């Protein structure tokens, strides 16, 4: 069995590659290394340095005949999407359509897509369930939602099976500072350098932090469970404030970090937590790592 992981040189993609290789699956990585890195690439996989927008992606798919595709490659930041909507759309919409067309033409069985909690935007209803209103605040959220809609149409028109996984804030080893869930990665680096932690606002804003190996396991389940064809939240369903996060990290590292509180960031969502009931019932998935366990592993890798 051949599985292609786009974005497999990135943070989450590289953990998915590791998980698939554990089962001796033949894994291919397609990545242009724009934010990914060679050091993340598992030597057990075949690496193809390529852009998902390249015209000859379909030829590659026809030649290699992948059974499954895990699509992680993307423009991943909200701020960049607002600064450069054209680029966001080019990679996250047109690049995705290029991957979908190549999948359709070459007979891929299923595609698992990295979507995001950003598709929901601000809402008074918590925890977020998959049937909540989607009203993204940014072009990034909009391009992820558009990706989900393309998947739905490819399924309805051509029978290409899919699962869209709406990740909460993912954290863990190999995370760069810039991505969506970067706060843990930034704090880990600051802590190991003995530097103060910058907190925007009062630190009471909450997020749902899900550990990357749990996310890799969710992708694995989504690939091999049959007849899903919908969007599913991947989360812990636990709300954690930035202040709690700092307390947890302080306990694990046995340090007393200095936190500097600055102005709240414009457009920051105050609270975020996602239900993971559908992930349980449809994928048979639930998170295996507590925040303390995930943080310990992340901090250990940092030092
Ligand atoms: N990290 C999070 O908390 C989070 C939350 C929600 C959704 N996501 C989504 O998960 C996926 C993985 O994110 P990540 O945090 O691992 O980011 P990442 O930047 O580490 O990984 C993205 C990978 O895609 C590659 N890439 C980017 N543009 C490409 C292109 N045009 N052609 C080929 N390769 C390209 C990059 O080089 C990188 O290796 C993304 O789709 C992201 O939007 C992440």
Coordinates of C-alpha atoms and ligand atoms in Angstrom, one line a residue:
X1 CA 0.0 0.0 0.0
X2 CA 1.3 3.5 -1.0
X3 CA 0.4 6.6 0.9
X4 CA 1.4 10.1 -0.1
X5 CA 1.8 12.7 2.7
X6 CA 1.9 16.3 1.3
X7 CA 3.6 18.5 3.8
X8 CA 5.4 15.5 5.2
X9 CA 8.5 17.6 6.0
X10 CA 6.5 19.8 8.3
X11 CA 5.5 19.6 11.9
X12 CA 2.3 17.5 11.8
X13 CA 3.0 15.8 8.5
X14 CA 6.3 14.4 9.7
X15 CA 4.6 12.7 12.7
X16 CA 1.9 11.2 10.4
X17 CA 4.8 9.8 8.3
X18 CA 6.4 8.3 11.4
X19 CA 3.1 6.7 12.4
X20 CA 2.5 5.2 8.9
X21 CA 6.0 3.8 8.8
X22 CA 5.5 2.0 12.1
X23 CA 3.1 -0.2 10.1
X24 CA 5.6 -0.7 7.3
X25 CA 3.4 1.2 4.9
X26 CA 5.2 2.6 1.8
X27 CA 5.2 6.3 2.4
X28 CA 6.0 9.1 0.0
X29 CA 6.4 12.8 1.0
X30 CA 5.6 15.7 -1.4
X31 CA 6.9 19.0 0.1
X32 CA 8.5 22.1 -1.3
X33 CA 10.3 22.8 2.0
X34 CA 8.9 26.3 2.3
X35 CA 8.3 25.9 6.0
X36 CA 9.2 22.2 6.4
X37 CA 12.8 21.0 6.9
X38 CA 15.0 18.1 5.7
X39 CA 15.7 17.2 9.3
X40 CA 12.0 16.3 9.8
X41 CA 12.0 13.8 6.9
X42 CA 12.0 10.2 8.1
X43 CA 14.6 8.3 6.0
X44 CA 12.2 5.5 5.7
X45 CA 10.0 7.6 3.3
X46 CA 10.6 8.6 -0.3
X47 CA 11.0 12.3 -0.5
X48 CA 9.8 14.2 -3.6
X49 CA 10.7 17.9 -3.4
X50 CA 7.8 19.5 -5.2
X51 CA 5.1 22.2 -5.0
X52 CA 1.5 21.1 -4.8
X53 CA 0.8 23.8 -7.4
X54 CA 3.2 22.3 -10.0
X55 CA 1.5 21.5 -13.3
X56 CA 3.0 18.0 -13.4
X57 CA 1.6 16.8 -10.1
X58 CA -1.0 14.7 -12.0
X59 CA 1.7 13.0 -14.0
X60 CA 3.5 12.1 -10.8
X61 CA 0.3 10.6 -9.3
X62 CA -0.4 8.6 -12.5
X63 CA 3.1 7.2 -12.4
X64 CA 3.2 6.4 -8.7
X65 CA -0.4 5.2 -8.3
X66 CA -0.9 6.2 -4.6
X67 CA -3.7 4.4 -2.8
X68 CA -4.2 7.1 -0.2
X69 CA -3.3 10.8 0.2
X70 CA -2.9 12.7 3.5
X71 CA -3.0 16.4 2.6
X72 CA -1.2 18.6 5.1
X73 CA 0.7 21.0 2.8
X74 CA -0.6 24.5 3.2
X75 CA -0.1 28.1 3.9
X76 CA -0.7 27.7 7.7
X77 CA -0.9 31.2 9.3
X78 CA -3.8 33.5 9.8
X79 CA -1.6 36.6 9.7
X80 CA -0.1 35.7 6.4
X81 CA -3.5 35.0 4.9
X82 CA -4.6 38.5 5.8
X83 CA -1.3 40.1 4.6
X84 CA -1.3 38.1 1.3
X85 CA -4.7 36.6 0.5
X86 CA -3.6 35.8 -3.0
X87 CA -0.8 33.5 -1.8
X88 CA -3.1 31.8 0.7
X89 CA -5.7 31.1 -2.0
X90 CA -3.1 30.0 -4.4
X91 CA -1.7 27.3 -2.1
X92 CA -4.7 26.4 0.0
X93 CA -7.4 26.4 -2.7
X94 CA -5.7 26.1 -6.1
X95 CA -2.9 23.8 -4.8
X96 CA -5.5 21.7 -3.1
X97 CA -7.6 21.4 -6.3
X98 CA -4.4 20.4 -8.1
X99 CA -4.0 17.5 -5.5
X100 CA -7.7 16.6 -5.8
X101 CA -7.6 16.5 -9.6
X102 CA -4.4 14.4 -9.5
X103 CA -6.1 12.1 -7.0
X104 CA -9.3 11.7 -9.1
X105 CA -7.4 11.1 -12.4
X106 CA -5.0 8.5 -10.8
X107 CA -7.7 6.6 -8.9
X108 CA -6.7 7.5 -5.3
X109 CA -9.1 5.7 -2.9
X110 CA -9.3 8.4 -0.1
X111 CA -7.9 11.7 0.9
X112 CA -7.5 12.9 4.5
X113 CA -7.3 16.7 4.8
X114 CA -5.9 18.9 7.5
X115 CA -8.6 21.4 8.2
X116 CA -8.8 23.7 11.2
X117 CA -10.9 25.1 14.0
X118 CA -10.4 28.4 12.2
X119 CA -13.4 27.4 10.0
X120 CA -15.7 28.2 12.9
X121 CA -14.6 31.8 13.8
X122 CA -16.0 33.4 16.9
X123 CA -19.1 31.8 18.4
X124 CA -21.0 31.9 21.6
X125 CA -21.6 28.1 21.6
X126 CA -19.0 26.0 23.3
X127 CA -17.8 23.4 22.9
X128 CA -17.8 23.6 19.1
X129 CA -19.5 20.7 17.4
X130 CA -19.2 20.0 13.7
X131 CA -22.7 21.2 13.0
X132 CA -22.0 24.7 14.5
X133 CA -22.2 27.6 12.1
X134 CA -18.9 28.1 10.1
X135 CA -18.0 31.8 9.9
X136 CA -14.2 32.1 9.6
X137 CA -12.6 35.3 10.6
X138 CA -9.7 35.1 8.2
X139 CA -8.8 34.1 4.7
X140 CA -7.0 31.2 6.2
X141 CA -10.2 29.9 7.8
X142 CA -12.0 30.6 4.6
X143 CA -9.5 28.7 2.4
X144 CA -9.7 25.7 4.8
X145 CA -13.5 25.7 4.6
X146 CA -13.3 26.0 0.8
X147 CA -11.0 22.9 0.9
X148 CA -13.7 21.0 2.8
X149 CA -16.3 22.0 0.3
X150 CA -14.2 20.8 -2.6
X151 CA -13.7 17.5 -0.9
X152 CA -17.5 17.2 -0.5
X153 CA -18.0 17.9 -4.2
X154 CA -15.3 15.5 -5.3
X155 CA -17.0 12.8 -3.3
X156 CA -20.5 13.6 -4.6
X157 CA -19.4 13.9 -8.2
X158 CA -16.6 11.4 -8.5
X159 CA -16.9 9.2 -5.4
X160 CA -13.5 10.2 -4.1
X161 CA -13.7 9.3 -0.4
X162 CA -12.5 11.8 2.2
X163 CA -12.2 12.9 5.8
X164 CA -11.6 16.5 6.8
X165 CA -10.0 16.8 10.2
X166 CA -10.6 20.1 12.0
X167 CA -7.6 20.4 14.2
X168 CA -7.7 22.4 17.4
X169 CA -4.3 23.9 18.5
X170 CA -1.7 21.2 17.8
X171 CA 1.6 21.2 19.8
X172 CA 4.6 18.9 20.2
X173 CA 8.1 18.2 19.0
X174 CA 9.3 19.8 15.7
X175 CA 6.8 22.6 15.8
X176 CA 8.1 25.9 14.4
X177 CA 7.2 29.1 16.2
X178 CA 5.1 30.5 13.4
X179 CA 2.2 28.1 12.9
X180 CA -1.3 28.2 14.3
X181 CA -0.6 26.6 17.7
X182 CA 2.9 28.2 18.1
X183 CA 2.5 29.4 21.7
X184 CA 3.8 26.2 23.3
X185 CA 6.7 26.1 20.9
X186 CA 7.6 29.7 21.6
X187 CA 7.3 29.3 25.4
X188 CA 9.4 26.1 25.3
X189 CA 12.2 27.9 23.6
X190 CA 12.0 30.9 25.9
X191 CA 12.0 28.7 29.0
X192 CA 15.0 26.7 27.9
X193 CA 16.8 30.0 27.2
X194 CA 15.7 31.4 30.6
X195 CA 13.9 34.3 28.9
X196 CA 10.6 35.9 30.0
X197 CA 7.3 34.8 28.4
X198 CA 5.2 37.4 26.6
X199 CA 1.5 37.0 27.2
X200 CA -1.0 39.0 25.1
X201 CA -3.9 40.3 27.2
X202 CA -4.6 38.9 30.7
X203 CA -3.7 35.2 29.9
X204 CA -7.2 34.1 30.6
X205 CA -7.9 33.4 26.9
X206 CA -8.4 29.7 26.4
X207 CA -7.5 27.1 23.7
X208 CA -7.8 23.4 23.2
X209 CA -4.3 22.0 22.9
X210 CA -4.0 18.6 21.3
X211 CA -0.7 16.7 21.2
X212 CA 0.8 16.0 17.8
X213 CA 1.1 12.2 18.2
X214 CA -2.6 12.1 19.0
X215 CA -3.2 14.0 15.8
X216 CA -1.1 11.6 13.8
X217 CA -3.1 8.7 15.3
X218 CA -6.3 10.5 14.2
X219 CA -5.0 10.8 10.6
X220 CA -4.2 7.1 10.7
X221 CA -7.7 6.2 11.9
X222 CA -9.3 8.5 9.3
X223 CA -7.4 6.8 6.5
X224 CA -8.4 3.3 7.3
X225 CA -12.0 3.7 8.7
X226 CA -14.5 3.3 5.9
X227 CA -17.3 5.5 4.6
X228 CA -16.7 8.6 6.8
X229 CA -16.9 11.4 4.1
X230 CA -17.4 14.4 6.5
X231 CA -15.6 16.9 8.7
X232 CA -14.5 15.8 12.2
X233 CA -13.0 17.8 15.1
X234 CA -9.7 16.6 16.4
X235 CA -9.3 18.0 19.9
X236 CA -9.1 17.2 23.6
X237 CA -12.4 19.0 24.5
X238 CA -10.5 20.6 27.4
X239 CA -10.2 24.4 27.6
X240 CA -6.8 25.6 28.9
X241 CA -5.9 29.2 29.6
X242 CA -2.5 30.7 28.7
X243 CA -1.9 31.2 32.5
X244 CA -2.7 27.5 33.2
X245 CA -0.3 26.6 30.4
X246 CA 2.5 28.6 32.0
X247 CA 1.8 27.0 35.4
X248 CA 2.0 23.5 33.8
X249 CA 5.2 24.3 32.0
X250 CA 6.7 25.8 35.2
X251 CA 5.9 22.7 37.2
X252 CA 7.4 20.4 34.6
X253 CA 10.6 22.4 34.2
X254 CA 10.8 23.3 37.9
X255 CA 11.4 26.8 36.8
X256 CA 9.6 30.0 37.8
X257 CA 9.2 31.8 34.5
X258 CA 8.7 35.5 34.3
X259 CA 5.5 36.4 32.4
X260 CA 5.2 39.8 30.7
X261 CA 1.6 40.9 30.0
X262 CA 1.1 43.1 27.0
X263 CA -1.8 44.4 25.0
X264 CA -4.3 41.9 23.8
X265 CA -4.0 41.0 20.1
X266 CA -6.5 42.3 17.7
X267 CA -9.0 39.7 16.5
X268 CA -7.8 37.1 19.0
X269 CA -10.6 34.6 19.9
X270 CA -11.3 34.7 23.7
X271 CA -12.3 31.1 24.2
X272 CA -11.9 28.0 22.1
X273 CA -12.7 24.4 22.8
X274 CA -14.0 21.7 20.4
X275 CA -16.1 18.6 21.1
X276 CA -14.4 15.4 20.1
X277 CA -17.5 13.1 20.4
X278 CA -17.8 12.7 16.6
X279 CA -14.1 11.7 16.4
X280 CA -14.9 9.0 19.0
X281 CA -18.0 7.7 17.3
X282 CA -16.9 7.9 13.7
X283 CA -13.2 7.3 13.9
X284 CA -12.9 5.4 17.2
X285 CA -10.3 8.0 18.2
X286 CA -9.7 9.9 21.4
X287 CA -6.6 11.6 22.7
X288 CA -4.2 9.4 24.6
X289 CA -1.9 12.1 26.0
X290 CA -2.8 14.5 28.8
X291 CA -1.5 18.1 28.5
X292 CA 1.1 17.3 31.2
X293 CA 2.4 14.3 29.3
X294 CA 2.4 16.1 25.9
X295 CA 4.2 19.1 27.4
X296 CA 6.8 16.9 29.1
X297 CA 7.7 15.2 25.9
X298 CA 7.8 18.6 24.0
X299 CA 9.9 20.2 26.6
X300 CA 12.3 17.2 26.9
X301 CA 12.9 17.4 23.1
X302 CA 13.6 21.1 23.4
X303 CA 16.4 20.6 25.9
Ligands
LIG1 N1 -0.3 23.4 13.8 C1 -1.6 23.6 14.1 O1 -2.0 23.8 15.3 C2 -2.7 23.4 13.1 C3 -4.0 23.7 13.4 C4 -5.0 23.5 12.5 C5 -4.7 23.1 11.2 N2 -3.3 22.9 10.8 C6 -3.1 22.5 9.5 O2 -2.2 21.3 9.6 C7 -1.4 21.2 8.4 C8 0.1 21.1 8.9 O3 0.4 22.2 9.6 P1 1.8 22.3 10.4 O4 1.5 23.0 11.7 O5 2.5 21.0 10.4 O6 2.6 23.3 9.5 P2 4.1 23.2 8.8 O7 4.4 24.5 8.2 O8 5.1 22.6 9.8 O9 3.8 22.1 7.6 C9 3.4 22.5 6.4 C10 4.2 21.8 5.4 O10 3.7 22.0 4.0 C11 4.8 22.3 3.2 N3 4.2 23.2 2.1 C12 3.7 24.5 2.2 N4 3.3 24.9 1.0 C13 3.6 23.9 0.1 C14 3.4 23.8 -1.3 N5 2.9 24.8 -2.0 N6 3.8 22.7 -1.9 C15 4.3 21.7 -1.2 N7 4.5 21.7 0.2 C16 4.2 22.8 0.8 C17 5.8 23.1 4.1 O11 7.1 23.1 3.5 C18 5.7 22.3 5.4 O12 6.5 21.2 5.4 C19 -1.6 22.5 7.6 O13 -2.5 22.2 6.6 C20 -2.2 23.5 8.6 O14 -3.1 24.4 8.0 C21 -2.4 23.1 11.8

